[in-house]
Amino acid sequence: MENDAATLYCPNELCQSPNPLSHKFCLRCSTPLPKRYLWAQGEALSVATAGEILADRYLVIDKSIVLDIRPGLVPQTPELDNLSAIRPYLRLIPYRLHVPQVYGAIPPIDGRYEQEILLLEKPPLLTDCTTQQVQLCPDLIAAWRDASSMRQIHWLWQLANLWQPLLSEGVAASLLAPDLIRVEGPLVRLLELRSDSATAHSLPQLGEFWAQLSKGAKPAISEFIDKISNSLIEEEINSAEQLITVLDRGLAQLGRSQTAAIKILTKTDTGPSRQRNEDACYPPSGTLVSKPPQPSALAIVCDGIGGHEGGNVASNLAIETIQQQVQQLTKVPADHIDPSLLLTDLESAVAVVNDKISQRNDSENRQGRQRMGTTLVMALPIAHEMYITHVGDSRAYWITRHGCYQVTLDDDVASREVRLGYAIYREAIEQSGSGSLVQALGMSPSTSLHPTSQRFILDEDAVFLLTSDGLSDFDRVEDYWETEVLPILKAETDVVSVADKLVEIANTKNGHDNVTIALVHCQIKYTEPESSLSAVIPESSPTQVPDPFPEATQQTLLNNSSTKTKVIPENKSRGSTRHLPLQFLVPLLIVAAAGGIGYLVMRLRSPIDAVPITASPTPTVEPTPEKPPVRRTLDNLSQGWVIQTNSEITLSNQQKFNSGTFLQVIEKKPNPKPANKDFLVDLQVCPSPDASTPAQDGSQTLQKPQKVEFSHSQLKRFGVTVLQADQKSPCDPASPEPINQTPLPTPKAEGNPT
């Protein structure tokens, strides 16, 4: 047993030799030996002992921690009975930086375990390579006092961004359990997900938890956190979006006490097996850019698709166009940039690139697999943040002294299957065609493109590695980051030497494709501010608007919804009915009339010599106080509301809407892109007299209503008007066409680029 426990089998299927646990590479074939430590959910391993091997492959390290000593074998898939337990993990894969993913399961063991044990991969662990000691990272409360003010707010910011996605999946309780919230350097990471009870969890509970942290907060932010906690408890902050807005302002204030030095180096190579390099990068390969003295910094990696001189045309066209687009966006001073709007603008810039390549395809009559396209991954450092935008399977990794984290999710078939809750990732990638892309730039119109934009807070030195699949395939980054990239952070080497080494690894260990990388080295210096932060709580709507999509939809799972709370000035009232809508006025009139009639009947039934009826006023029936109606704005759009266009609108697909067109909200839903703060709205064009056609009997028949999808930012740019409850429109229930409340399908990219 002890000898077996000290053995780690080579993952190379042609080797599979046993190796000591202390080795990083196979003694026989030099293949990297991955140390896959796993977390056993719940208390399933409470009766296991350290050194024991379960299912002939899982070495028990400690309570709830095991090591897979046969990492070359596909793990056993959890049984169907466990699907309800694992579905939140799968559908939250866009948040795998914080939420663990399902690795596999240990089957039931006769006489010991009646149920299978669910295993989660990449738990937050501290490992000592010398002594082989493994322990959990500290929990949030234990690590709190030793963190800087910037990091303390950064941790809370991550929790705030996780609140809505986890709440939608029924696992928000995970963010209220101190034992589950671990911190790994700058990152908040959850040990496992905990299901909510029958009573839904709320933000006041989060406020009560955070109130415990204010005493140990750094002096500059103690009052700030205390104010936020109280505002959550008192429901002055009543949405995750509002909470994120407040924390963003705090981070921006602290960011003034921080300086960042950025170095960027790119390198591209044709590789040993290709005749032409279809990859492209910015800055040009081999160029070193430093900020300062440069006023801005940007890194881009593109991997062309299409062949026949198409892939390299697409990738170079993408580099040229996106670089120009981003240059315009960054002309604004950093302290004047709204993060949520910048995320939207970056995605819009990607859409421009997509349309340029798509138009080039159309002009050259390219169809199907002949169409040229490209992947894209881009890093834009601004102030204390890093913005990452991506389409396709080119990746971005965030490397710190604590670990290497893949922060983008490939737009391929395998990832899609996991997001939909159909399969765990390690099972999905074994299927045929799992690596085929589901979207890339230039393959279809931008209306069916869903780029991903995210932002990350920088509070310590880090390296962001952008790479095409020439390097990332076969887990080469995971295998070599510690020996090749980490030395940059230890000042033992520089980005030029590391870039050369990574390209060499890609060509010798993979060698099947072109390879392109960009290294973005961020050096951070932070000084605790002397003055205290001020917490300004943004106003919100007077009444909490009910969630129009309480059921967890697929779009909810793919989004980190956090639209900023904005207050729209209320127009002057055009009459008392604006403050007392008809649906409130009619019941009050009925009650008053009934009271008056009842009083007269009582007097008529009384004896003649009774007290005579006098001219005294009828007793007033005191109505139950009603809450004021919600002022309808674009920021609190809800199902059934109506908007009206104030000018002609022409979309990118040439779809037009005349000025004065009425559209009714079918569904409000989050944007299916992680970290995007711009929600989507499905609208139905309301019938108008112009839309009617004569029937055979001479009557007028309304045409089938037209449906369209807009983003929240688009509606703001178009300057539409939101009709209030008392305003009539052709969308009223008299319309013969009922509103379809079934969510519209998300358009998918045409073709199947590889």
Coordinates of N, CA, C and O in Angstrom, one line a residue, residues 506-655:
A506 N 6.3 24.9 -28.0 CA 5.2 24.6 -28.9 C 5.7 23.8 -30.1 O 5.0 22.9 -30.6
N507 N 6.8 24.2 -30.7 CA 7.3 23.5 -31.9 C 7.8 22.1 -31.6 O 7.7 21.2 -32.5
T508 N 8.4 21.9 -30.5 CA 9.0 20.6 -30.2 C 8.0 19.6 -29.5 O 8.0 18.4 -29.8
K509 N 7.2 20.1 -28.7 CA 6.2 19.2 -27.9 C 4.9 19.1 -28.7 O 4.3 18.0 -28.6
N510 N 4.5 20.1 -29.4 CA 3.3 20.0 -30.3 C 3.7 19.9 -31.7 O 3.7 18.8 -32.3
G511 N 4.0 21.0 -32.3 CA 4.5 21.1 -33.7 C 3.5 20.9 -34.8 O 3.9 20.8 -36.0
H512 N 2.2 20.8 -34.5 CA 1.2 20.6 -35.5 C 0.6 21.8 -36.1 O -0.2 21.7 -37.0
D513 N 1.0 23.0 -35.6 CA 0.4 24.2 -36.1 C 1.3 25.4 -36.0 O 2.4 25.3 -35.3
N514 N 0.9 26.5 -36.6 CA 1.6 27.8 -36.3 C 1.4 28.1 -34.8 O 0.5 27.6 -34.1
V515 N 2.3 28.9 -34.3 CA 2.2 29.3 -32.8 C 2.4 30.8 -32.7 O 3.3 31.3 -33.4
T516 N 1.6 31.4 -31.9 CA 1.7 32.9 -31.7 C 1.4 33.1 -30.2 O 0.4 32.6 -29.7
I517 N 2.3 33.9 -29.6 CA 2.0 34.2 -28.2 C 2.3 35.7 -27.9 O 2.9 36.4 -28.7
A518 N 1.6 36.2 -26.9 CA 1.9 37.6 -26.4 C 2.1 37.5 -24.9 O 1.2 36.8 -24.2
L519 N 3.1 38.1 -24.3 CA 3.3 38.1 -22.9 C 3.1 39.5 -22.4 O 3.7 40.5 -22.9
V520 N 2.2 39.7 -21.4 CA 1.9 41.0 -20.9 C 2.4 40.9 -19.4 O 1.7 40.3 -18.5
H521 N 3.5 41.6 -19.1 CA 4.0 41.5 -17.7 C 3.6 42.8 -17.0 O 3.9 43.9 -17.4
C522 N 2.9 42.7 -15.9 CA 2.4 43.8 -15.1 C 3.1 43.8 -13.8 O 3.0 42.9 -13.0
Q523 N 3.8 45.0 -13.5 CA 4.4 45.2 -12.2 C 3.7 46.2 -11.5 O 3.5 47.4 -11.9
I524 N 3.2 45.9 -10.3 CA 2.3 46.7 -9.5 C 3.0 47.2 -8.2 O 3.6 46.5 -7.5
K525 N 2.8 48.5 -8.0 CA 3.3 49.1 -6.7 C 2.1 49.8 -6.1 O 1.4 50.7 -6.7
Y526 N 1.8 49.5 -4.8 CA 0.7 50.0 -4.1 C 1.1 50.6 -2.8 O 1.9 50.0 -2.0
T527 N 0.5 51.7 -2.4 CA 0.8 52.4 -1.2 C -0.6 52.6 -0.5 O -1.5 53.2 -1.1
E528 N -0.7 52.3 0.8 CA -2.0 52.5 1.5 C -2.3 54.0 1.5 O -1.5 54.8 1.9
P529 N -3.5 54.4 1.1 CA -3.9 55.8 1.2 C -4.1 56.2 2.6 O -4.4 55.5 3.5
E530 N -3.8 57.5 2.8 CA -3.9 58.1 4.2 C -5.3 58.5 4.5 O -5.8 58.5 5.6
S531 N -6.1 58.9 3.5 CA -7.4 59.4 3.7 C -8.4 58.2 3.5 O -8.1 57.2 2.8
S532 N -9.6 58.3 4.1 CA -10.6 57.3 4.1 C -11.4 57.4 2.8 O -11.6 58.5 2.3
L533 N -11.9 56.2 2.3 CA -12.8 56.2 1.2 C -14.2 56.7 1.5 O -14.6 56.4 2.7
S534 N -14.8 57.3 0.6 CA -16.2 57.7 0.8 C -17.1 56.7 0.0 O -16.8 56.4 -1.2
A535 N -18.1 56.2 0.6 CA -19.0 55.3 -0.1 C -20.3 56.1 -0.4 O -21.1 56.5 0.4
V536 N -20.5 56.3 -1.7 CA -21.7 56.9 -2.2 C -22.6 55.9 -2.8 O -22.3 55.2 -3.7
I537 N -23.8 55.7 -2.1 CA -24.7 54.6 -2.6 C -25.6 55.2 -3.7 O -26.4 56.2 -3.5
P538 N -25.5 54.7 -4.9 CA -26.4 55.2 -6.0 C -27.8 54.9 -5.7 O -28.2 53.9 -5.1
E539 N -28.7 55.9 -6.1 CA -30.1 55.7 -6.0 C -30.6 54.6 -6.9 O -30.0 54.3 -7.9
S540 N -31.7 54.0 -6.5 CA -32.3 52.9 -7.3 C -33.8 53.2 -7.4 O -34.3 54.2 -6.9
S541 N -34.5 52.4 -8.2 CA -35.9 52.6 -8.4 C -36.6 52.6 -7.1 O -36.2 51.8 -6.2
P542 N -37.7 53.4 -6.9 CA -38.4 53.4 -5.6 C -39.0 52.1 -5.2 O -39.2 51.8 -4.0
T543 N -39.3 51.2 -6.1 CA -39.8 49.9 -5.8 C -39.0 48.8 -6.5 O -38.7 49.0 -7.7
Q544 N -38.7 47.8 -5.8 CA -37.9 46.7 -6.4 C -38.7 46.0 -7.5 O -39.8 45.6 -7.3
V545 N -38.2 46.0 -8.8 CA -38.9 45.4 -9.9 C -38.8 43.9 -9.8 O -37.6 43.4 -9.7
P546 N -39.9 43.2 -9.9 CA -39.8 41.7 -9.8 C -38.9 41.2 -10.9 O -38.9 41.7 -12.0
D547 N -38.2 40.1 -10.7 CA -37.3 39.5 -11.7 C -38.2 38.9 -12.8 O -39.0 38.1 -12.5
P548 N -38.0 39.4 -14.0 CA -38.9 38.9 -15.1 C -38.5 37.6 -15.6 O -39.2 37.0 -16.4
F549 N -37.3 37.0 -15.1 CA -37.0 35.7 -15.5 C -36.5 34.9 -14.3 O -35.3 34.6 -14.2
P550 N -37.4 34.5 -13.4 CA -37.0 33.8 -12.2 C -36.4 32.4 -12.5 O -35.6 31.9 -11.7
E551 N -36.9 31.8 -13.6 CA -36.4 30.5 -13.9 C -35.0 30.6 -14.4 O -34.7 31.5 -15.3
A552 N -34.1 29.8 -14.0 CA -32.7 29.9 -14.5 C -32.6 29.4 -15.9 O -32.9 28.3 -16.3
T553 N -32.4 30.3 -16.9 CA -32.2 30.0 -18.3 C -30.8 29.9 -18.6 O -29.9 30.3 -17.9
Q554 N -30.5 29.3 -19.8 CA -29.1 29.2 -20.3 C -28.4 30.5 -20.3 O -27.3 30.6 -20.0
Q555 N -29.2 31.6 -20.8 CA -28.5 32.9 -20.9 C -28.1 33.4 -19.5 O -27.0 34.0 -19.4
T556 N -28.9 33.1 -18.5 CA -28.5 33.5 -17.1 C -27.2 32.9 -16.7 O -26.3 33.6 -16.1
L557 N -26.9 31.7 -17.1 CA -25.8 31.0 -16.7 C -24.5 31.4 -17.3 O -23.4 31.3 -16.8
L558 N -24.6 32.0 -18.5 CA -23.4 32.4 -19.3 C -23.1 33.8 -19.0 O -22.1 34.3 -19.6
N559 N -23.8 34.5 -18.1 CA -23.6 35.9 -18.0 C -23.3 36.3 -16.5 O -23.8 35.7 -15.6
N560 N -22.4 37.3 -16.4 CA -22.1 38.0 -15.1 C -22.9 39.3 -15.2 O -22.3 40.3 -15.5
S561 N -24.2 39.3 -15.0 CA -25.0 40.5 -15.3 C -24.7 41.5 -14.2 O -24.9 41.3 -13.0
S562 N -24.3 42.7 -14.6 CA -24.1 43.7 -13.6 C -24.2 45.1 -14.3 O -23.3 45.8 -14.4
T563 N -25.4 45.4 -14.8 CA -25.6 46.7 -15.4 C -25.6 47.7 -14.4 O -26.2 47.6 -13.3
K564 N -25.0 48.9 -14.7 CA -24.9 49.9 -13.7 C -26.2 50.5 -13.4 O -27.1 50.6 -14.3
T565 N -26.5 50.9 -12.1 CA -27.7 51.5 -11.8 C -27.6 53.0 -12.1 O -26.7 53.7 -11.6
K566 N -28.6 53.4 -12.9 CA -28.6 54.9 -13.3 C -29.9 55.4 -13.0 O -31.0 54.8 -13.2
V567 N -30.0 56.7 -12.6 CA -31.3 57.3 -12.2 C -31.6 58.2 -13.4 O -30.9 59.1 -13.8
I568 N -32.8 58.0 -14.0 CA -33.3 58.8 -15.1 C -34.2 59.9 -14.5 O -35.1 59.6 -13.7
P569 N -34.0 61.2 -14.7 CA -34.9 62.2 -14.2 C -36.3 62.0 -14.6 O -36.6 61.7 -15.8
E570 N -37.2 62.1 -13.7 CA -38.6 61.9 -14.0 C -39.2 63.1 -14.6 O -39.0 64.3 -14.2
N571 N -40.0 62.9 -15.7 CA -40.6 64.0 -16.4 C -41.8 64.5 -15.5 O -42.3 63.9 -14.7
K572 N -42.2 65.8 -15.8 CA -43.3 66.4 -15.1 C -44.6 65.6 -15.4 O -44.8 65.1 -16.5
S573 N -45.4 65.5 -14.4 CA -46.6 64.7 -14.5 C -47.6 65.4 -15.5 O -47.7 66.6 -15.5
R574 N -48.2 64.6 -16.4 CA -49.2 65.1 -17.3 C -50.6 65.0 -16.8 O -51.5 65.2 -17.5
G575 N -50.7 64.6 -15.6 CA -52.0 64.5 -15.0 C -52.0 63.6 -13.8 O -51.0 62.8 -13.6
S576 N -53.0 63.6 -13.0 CA -53.0 62.8 -11.8 C -53.0 61.3 -12.0 O -52.5 60.5 -11.2
T577 N -53.5 60.9 -13.2 CA -53.5 59.4 -13.5 C -52.1 58.9 -13.6 O -51.9 57.7 -13.5
R578 N -51.1 59.7 -13.9 CA -49.7 59.2 -13.9 C -49.3 58.7 -12.6 O -48.5 57.8 -12.5
H579 N -49.8 59.3 -11.5 CA -49.5 58.9 -10.1 C -50.5 57.9 -9.6 O -50.2 57.2 -8.6
L580 N -51.7 57.9 -10.2 CA -52.7 56.9 -9.7 C -53.3 56.2 -11.0 O -54.3 56.7 -11.5
P581 N -52.7 55.2 -11.4 CA -53.1 54.5 -12.6 C -54.5 54.0 -12.5 O -55.1 53.8 -11.4
L582 N -55.1 53.7 -13.7 CA -56.5 53.3 -13.7 C -56.8 52.0 -12.9 O -57.8 51.9 -12.3
Q583 N -55.8 51.1 -12.9 CA -56.0 49.8 -12.2 C -56.1 50.1 -10.7 O -56.7 49.2 -10.0
F584 N -55.6 51.2 -10.1 CA -55.7 51.5 -8.7 C -57.0 52.4 -8.5 O -57.6 52.3 -7.5
L585 N -57.3 53.3 -9.5 CA -58.4 54.2 -9.3 C -59.7 53.5 -9.3 O -60.6 53.8 -8.5
V586 N -60.0 52.6 -10.2 CA -61.3 51.9 -10.3 C -61.6 51.2 -9.0 O -62.8 51.4 -8.5
P587 N -60.8 50.4 -8.4 CA -61.2 49.7 -7.2 C -61.5 50.7 -6.1 O -62.4 50.4 -5.3
L588 N -60.8 51.8 -6.0 CA -61.1 52.8 -4.9 C -62.5 53.4 -5.2 O -63.2 53.6 -4.2
L589 N -62.8 53.7 -6.4 CA -64.2 54.3 -6.7 C -65.3 53.3 -6.4 O -66.3 53.7 -5.8
I590 N -65.0 52.0 -6.7 CA -66.0 51.0 -6.3 C -66.2 50.9 -4.8 O -67.3 50.8 -4.3
V591 N -65.1 50.9 -4.1 CA -65.2 50.8 -2.6 C -66.0 52.0 -2.1 O -66.8 51.9 -1.2
A592 N -65.6 53.2 -2.6 CA -66.3 54.4 -2.1 C -67.8 54.4 -2.4 O -68.7 54.7 -1.6
A593 N -68.2 53.9 -3.6 CA -69.6 53.9 -4.0 C -70.3 52.9 -3.2 O -71.5 53.1 -2.8
A594 N -69.7 51.7 -3.0 CA -70.4 50.7 -2.1 C -70.6 51.2 -0.7 O -71.7 50.9 -0.1
G595 N -69.7 51.9 -0.2 CA -69.9 52.5 1.1 C -71.0 53.4 1.2 O -71.8 53.4 2.1
G596 N -71.1 54.3 0.2 CA -72.2 55.3 0.1 C -73.5 54.6 0.0 O -74.5 55.0 0.7
I597 N -73.7 53.6 -0.9 CA -74.9 52.9 -1.1 C -75.3 52.2 0.2 O -76.5 52.2 0.6
G598 N -74.4 51.5 0.8 CA -74.7 50.8 2.1 C -75.2 51.7 3.1 O -76.1 51.4 3.9
Y599 N -74.6 52.9 3.2 CA -75.1 53.9 4.2 C -76.5 54.3 4.0 O -77.4 54.4 4.9
L600 N -76.9 54.6 2.7 CA -78.3 55.0 2.3 C -79.3 53.9 2.6 O -80.4 54.1 3.1
V601 N -78.9 52.6 2.3 CA -79.8 51.5 2.5 C -80.1 51.4 4.0 O -81.2 51.2 4.5
M602 N -79.0 51.6 4.8 CA -79.2 51.5 6.3 C -80.2 52.6 6.8 O -81.0 52.3 7.6
R603 N -80.1 53.8 6.2 CA -80.9 54.9 6.7 C -82.4 54.6 6.2 O -83.3 54.9 7.0
L604 N -82.6 54.0 5.0 CA -83.9 53.8 4.5 C -84.6 52.7 5.4 O -85.9 52.7 5.5
R605 N -83.8 51.8 5.9 CA -84.4 50.7 6.7 C -84.7 51.1 8.1 O -85.4 50.4 8.9
S606 N -84.3 52.3 8.6 CA -84.4 52.7 10.0 C -85.8 53.2 10.2 O -86.5 53.7 9.3
P607 N -86.4 53.2 11.5 CA -87.7 53.7 11.8 C -87.8 55.2 11.4 O -86.9 55.9 11.4
I608 N -89.1 55.6 11.2 CA -89.4 57.0 10.8 C -88.9 58.0 11.9 O -88.5 59.1 11.6
D609 N -89.1 57.6 13.2 CA -88.8 58.5 14.2 C -87.3 58.5 14.6 O -86.9 59.0 15.7
A610 N -86.6 57.8 13.8 CA -85.2 57.7 14.1 C -84.5 59.1 13.8 O -85.2 60.0 13.3
V611 N -83.3 59.2 14.1 CA -82.6 60.4 13.9 C -82.7 60.8 12.4 O -82.4 60.0 11.5
P612 N -83.2 61.9 12.1 CA -83.4 62.3 10.7 C -82.0 62.4 10.0 O -81.0 62.7 10.5
I613 N -82.1 62.1 8.6 CA -81.0 62.2 7.8 C -80.6 63.7 7.6 O -81.5 64.5 7.3
T614 N -79.4 64.0 7.9 CA -79.0 65.4 7.8 C -78.0 65.5 6.6 O -77.7 64.5 5.9
A615 N -77.6 66.7 6.3 CA -76.7 67.0 5.2 C -75.3 66.7 5.5 O -74.4 67.2 4.9
S616 N -75.0 66.0 6.7 CA -73.6 65.8 7.0 C -73.0 64.9 6.0 O -73.6 64.1 5.4
P617 N -71.7 65.1 5.7 CA -71.0 64.3 4.6 C -71.0 62.8 4.9 O -71.0 62.4 6.1
T618 N -71.0 62.1 3.8 CA -70.9 60.6 3.9 C -69.6 60.2 4.5 O -68.6 60.8 4.2
P619 N -69.6 59.3 5.5 CA -68.3 58.8 6.1 C -67.4 58.4 5.0 O -67.7 57.7 4.0
T620 N -66.1 58.9 5.1 CA -65.1 58.6 4.1 C -64.5 57.2 4.3 O -64.1 56.9 5.5
V621 N -64.4 56.4 3.3 CA -63.8 55.1 3.4 C -62.3 55.3 3.1 O -61.9 55.8 2.1
E622 N -61.5 55.0 4.2 CA -60.0 55.2 4.1 C -59.4 54.1 3.2 O -59.5 52.9 3.7
P623 N -58.9 54.3 2.1 CA -58.3 53.3 1.3 C -57.0 52.8 1.9 O -56.3 53.6 2.5
T624 N -56.7 51.5 1.6 CA -55.4 51.0 2.0 C -54.3 51.8 1.2 O -54.4 51.9 0.0
P625 N -53.3 52.3 1.9 CA -52.2 53.0 1.2 C -51.6 52.2 0.1 O -51.3 51.0 0.4
E626 N -51.5 52.7 -1.1 CA -50.8 51.9 -2.2 C -49.4 52.5 -2.4 O -49.2 53.7 -2.3
K627 N -48.5 51.6 -2.8 CA -47.2 52.0 -3.1 C -47.2 52.8 -4.4 O -48.0 52.5 -5.3
P628 N -46.4 53.8 -4.6 CA -46.4 54.6 -5.8 C -46.0 53.7 -7.0 O -45.2 52.8 -6.8
P629 N -46.6 53.9 -8.2 CA -46.2 53.1 -9.3 C -44.7 53.3 -9.7 O -44.2 54.3 -9.5
V630 N -44.2 52.2 -10.3 CA -42.8 52.3 -10.7 C -42.7 53.1 -11.9 O -43.4 53.0 -12.9
R631 N -41.8 54.1 -11.9 CA -41.5 54.9 -13.1 C -40.7 54.0 -14.1 O -39.7 53.5 -13.8
R632 N -41.3 53.9 -15.3 CA -40.7 53.0 -16.3 C -39.6 53.7 -17.0 O -39.8 54.8 -17.6
T633 N -38.4 53.0 -17.0 CA -37.3 53.6 -17.7 C -36.6 52.4 -18.4 O -36.9 51.2 -18.2
L634 N -35.6 52.7 -19.3 CA -34.8 51.7 -20.0 C -34.0 50.8 -19.0 O -33.7 49.7 -19.3
D635 N -33.7 51.4 -17.8 CA -32.9 50.6 -16.8 C -33.7 49.6 -16.1 O -33.1 48.7 -15.5
N636 N -35.0 49.7 -16.0 CA -35.8 48.7 -15.3 C -36.9 48.1 -16.2 O -38.0 47.8 -15.8
L637 N -36.6 47.9 -17.5 CA -37.5 47.3 -18.5 C -38.0 46.0 -17.9 O -37.3 45.2 -17.3
S638 N -39.3 45.7 -18.2 CA -39.9 44.5 -17.7 C -40.8 44.0 -18.8 O -41.2 44.7 -19.7
Q639 N -41.1 42.7 -18.7 CA -42.0 42.0 -19.7 C -43.3 42.7 -19.8 O -44.0 43.1 -18.8
G640 N -43.7 42.9 -21.1 CA -45.0 43.6 -21.3 C -45.0 45.0 -21.5 O -45.9 45.6 -22.1
W641 N -43.9 45.7 -21.1 CA -43.8 47.1 -21.3 C -43.6 47.5 -22.8 O -43.2 46.6 -23.6
V642 N -43.9 48.7 -23.2 CA -43.8 49.1 -24.5 C -42.9 50.3 -24.7 O -42.8 51.2 -23.8
I643 N -42.1 50.3 -25.8 CA -41.2 51.4 -26.1 C -41.6 51.9 -27.5 O -42.2 51.2 -28.3
Q644 N -41.2 53.2 -27.8 CA -41.5 53.8 -29.1 C -40.2 54.4 -29.6 O -39.5 55.1 -28.9
T645 N -39.9 54.2 -30.9 CA -38.7 54.7 -31.5 C -39.0 56.2 -31.8 O -40.1 56.6 -32.2
N646 N -38.0 57.0 -31.6 CA -38.1 58.5 -31.9 C -37.4 58.9 -33.2 O -37.5 60.0 -33.6
S647 N -36.7 57.9 -33.9 CA -36.1 58.2 -35.2 C -36.0 56.9 -35.9 O -36.2 55.8 -35.3
E648 N -35.7 57.0 -37.2 CA -35.5 55.7 -38.0 C -34.3 55.0 -37.5 O -33.2 55.5 -37.3
I649 N -34.4 53.6 -37.3 CA -33.3 52.8 -36.8 C -33.0 51.8 -37.9 O -33.9 51.1 -38.4
T650 N -31.7 51.7 -38.3 CA -31.3 50.7 -39.3 C -30.2 49.8 -38.6 O -29.2 50.3 -38.1
L651 N -30.5 48.5 -38.5 CA -29.5 47.6 -37.9 C -28.5 47.1 -38.9 O -28.6 47.4 -40.1
S652 N -27.5 46.4 -38.4 CA -26.4 46.0 -39.3 C -26.8 45.0 -40.3 O -26.2 44.8 -41.3
N653 N -27.9 44.3 -40.1 CA -28.5 43.3 -41.1 C -29.5 44.0 -42.0 O -30.3 43.3 -42.6
Q654 N -29.4 45.4 -42.0 CA -30.3 46.2 -42.9 C -31.8 46.2 -42.5 O -32.6 46.7 -43.2
Q655 N -32.1 45.6 -41.3 CA -33.4 45.7 -40.8 C -33.7 47.1 -40.4 O -32.9 47.7 -39.7

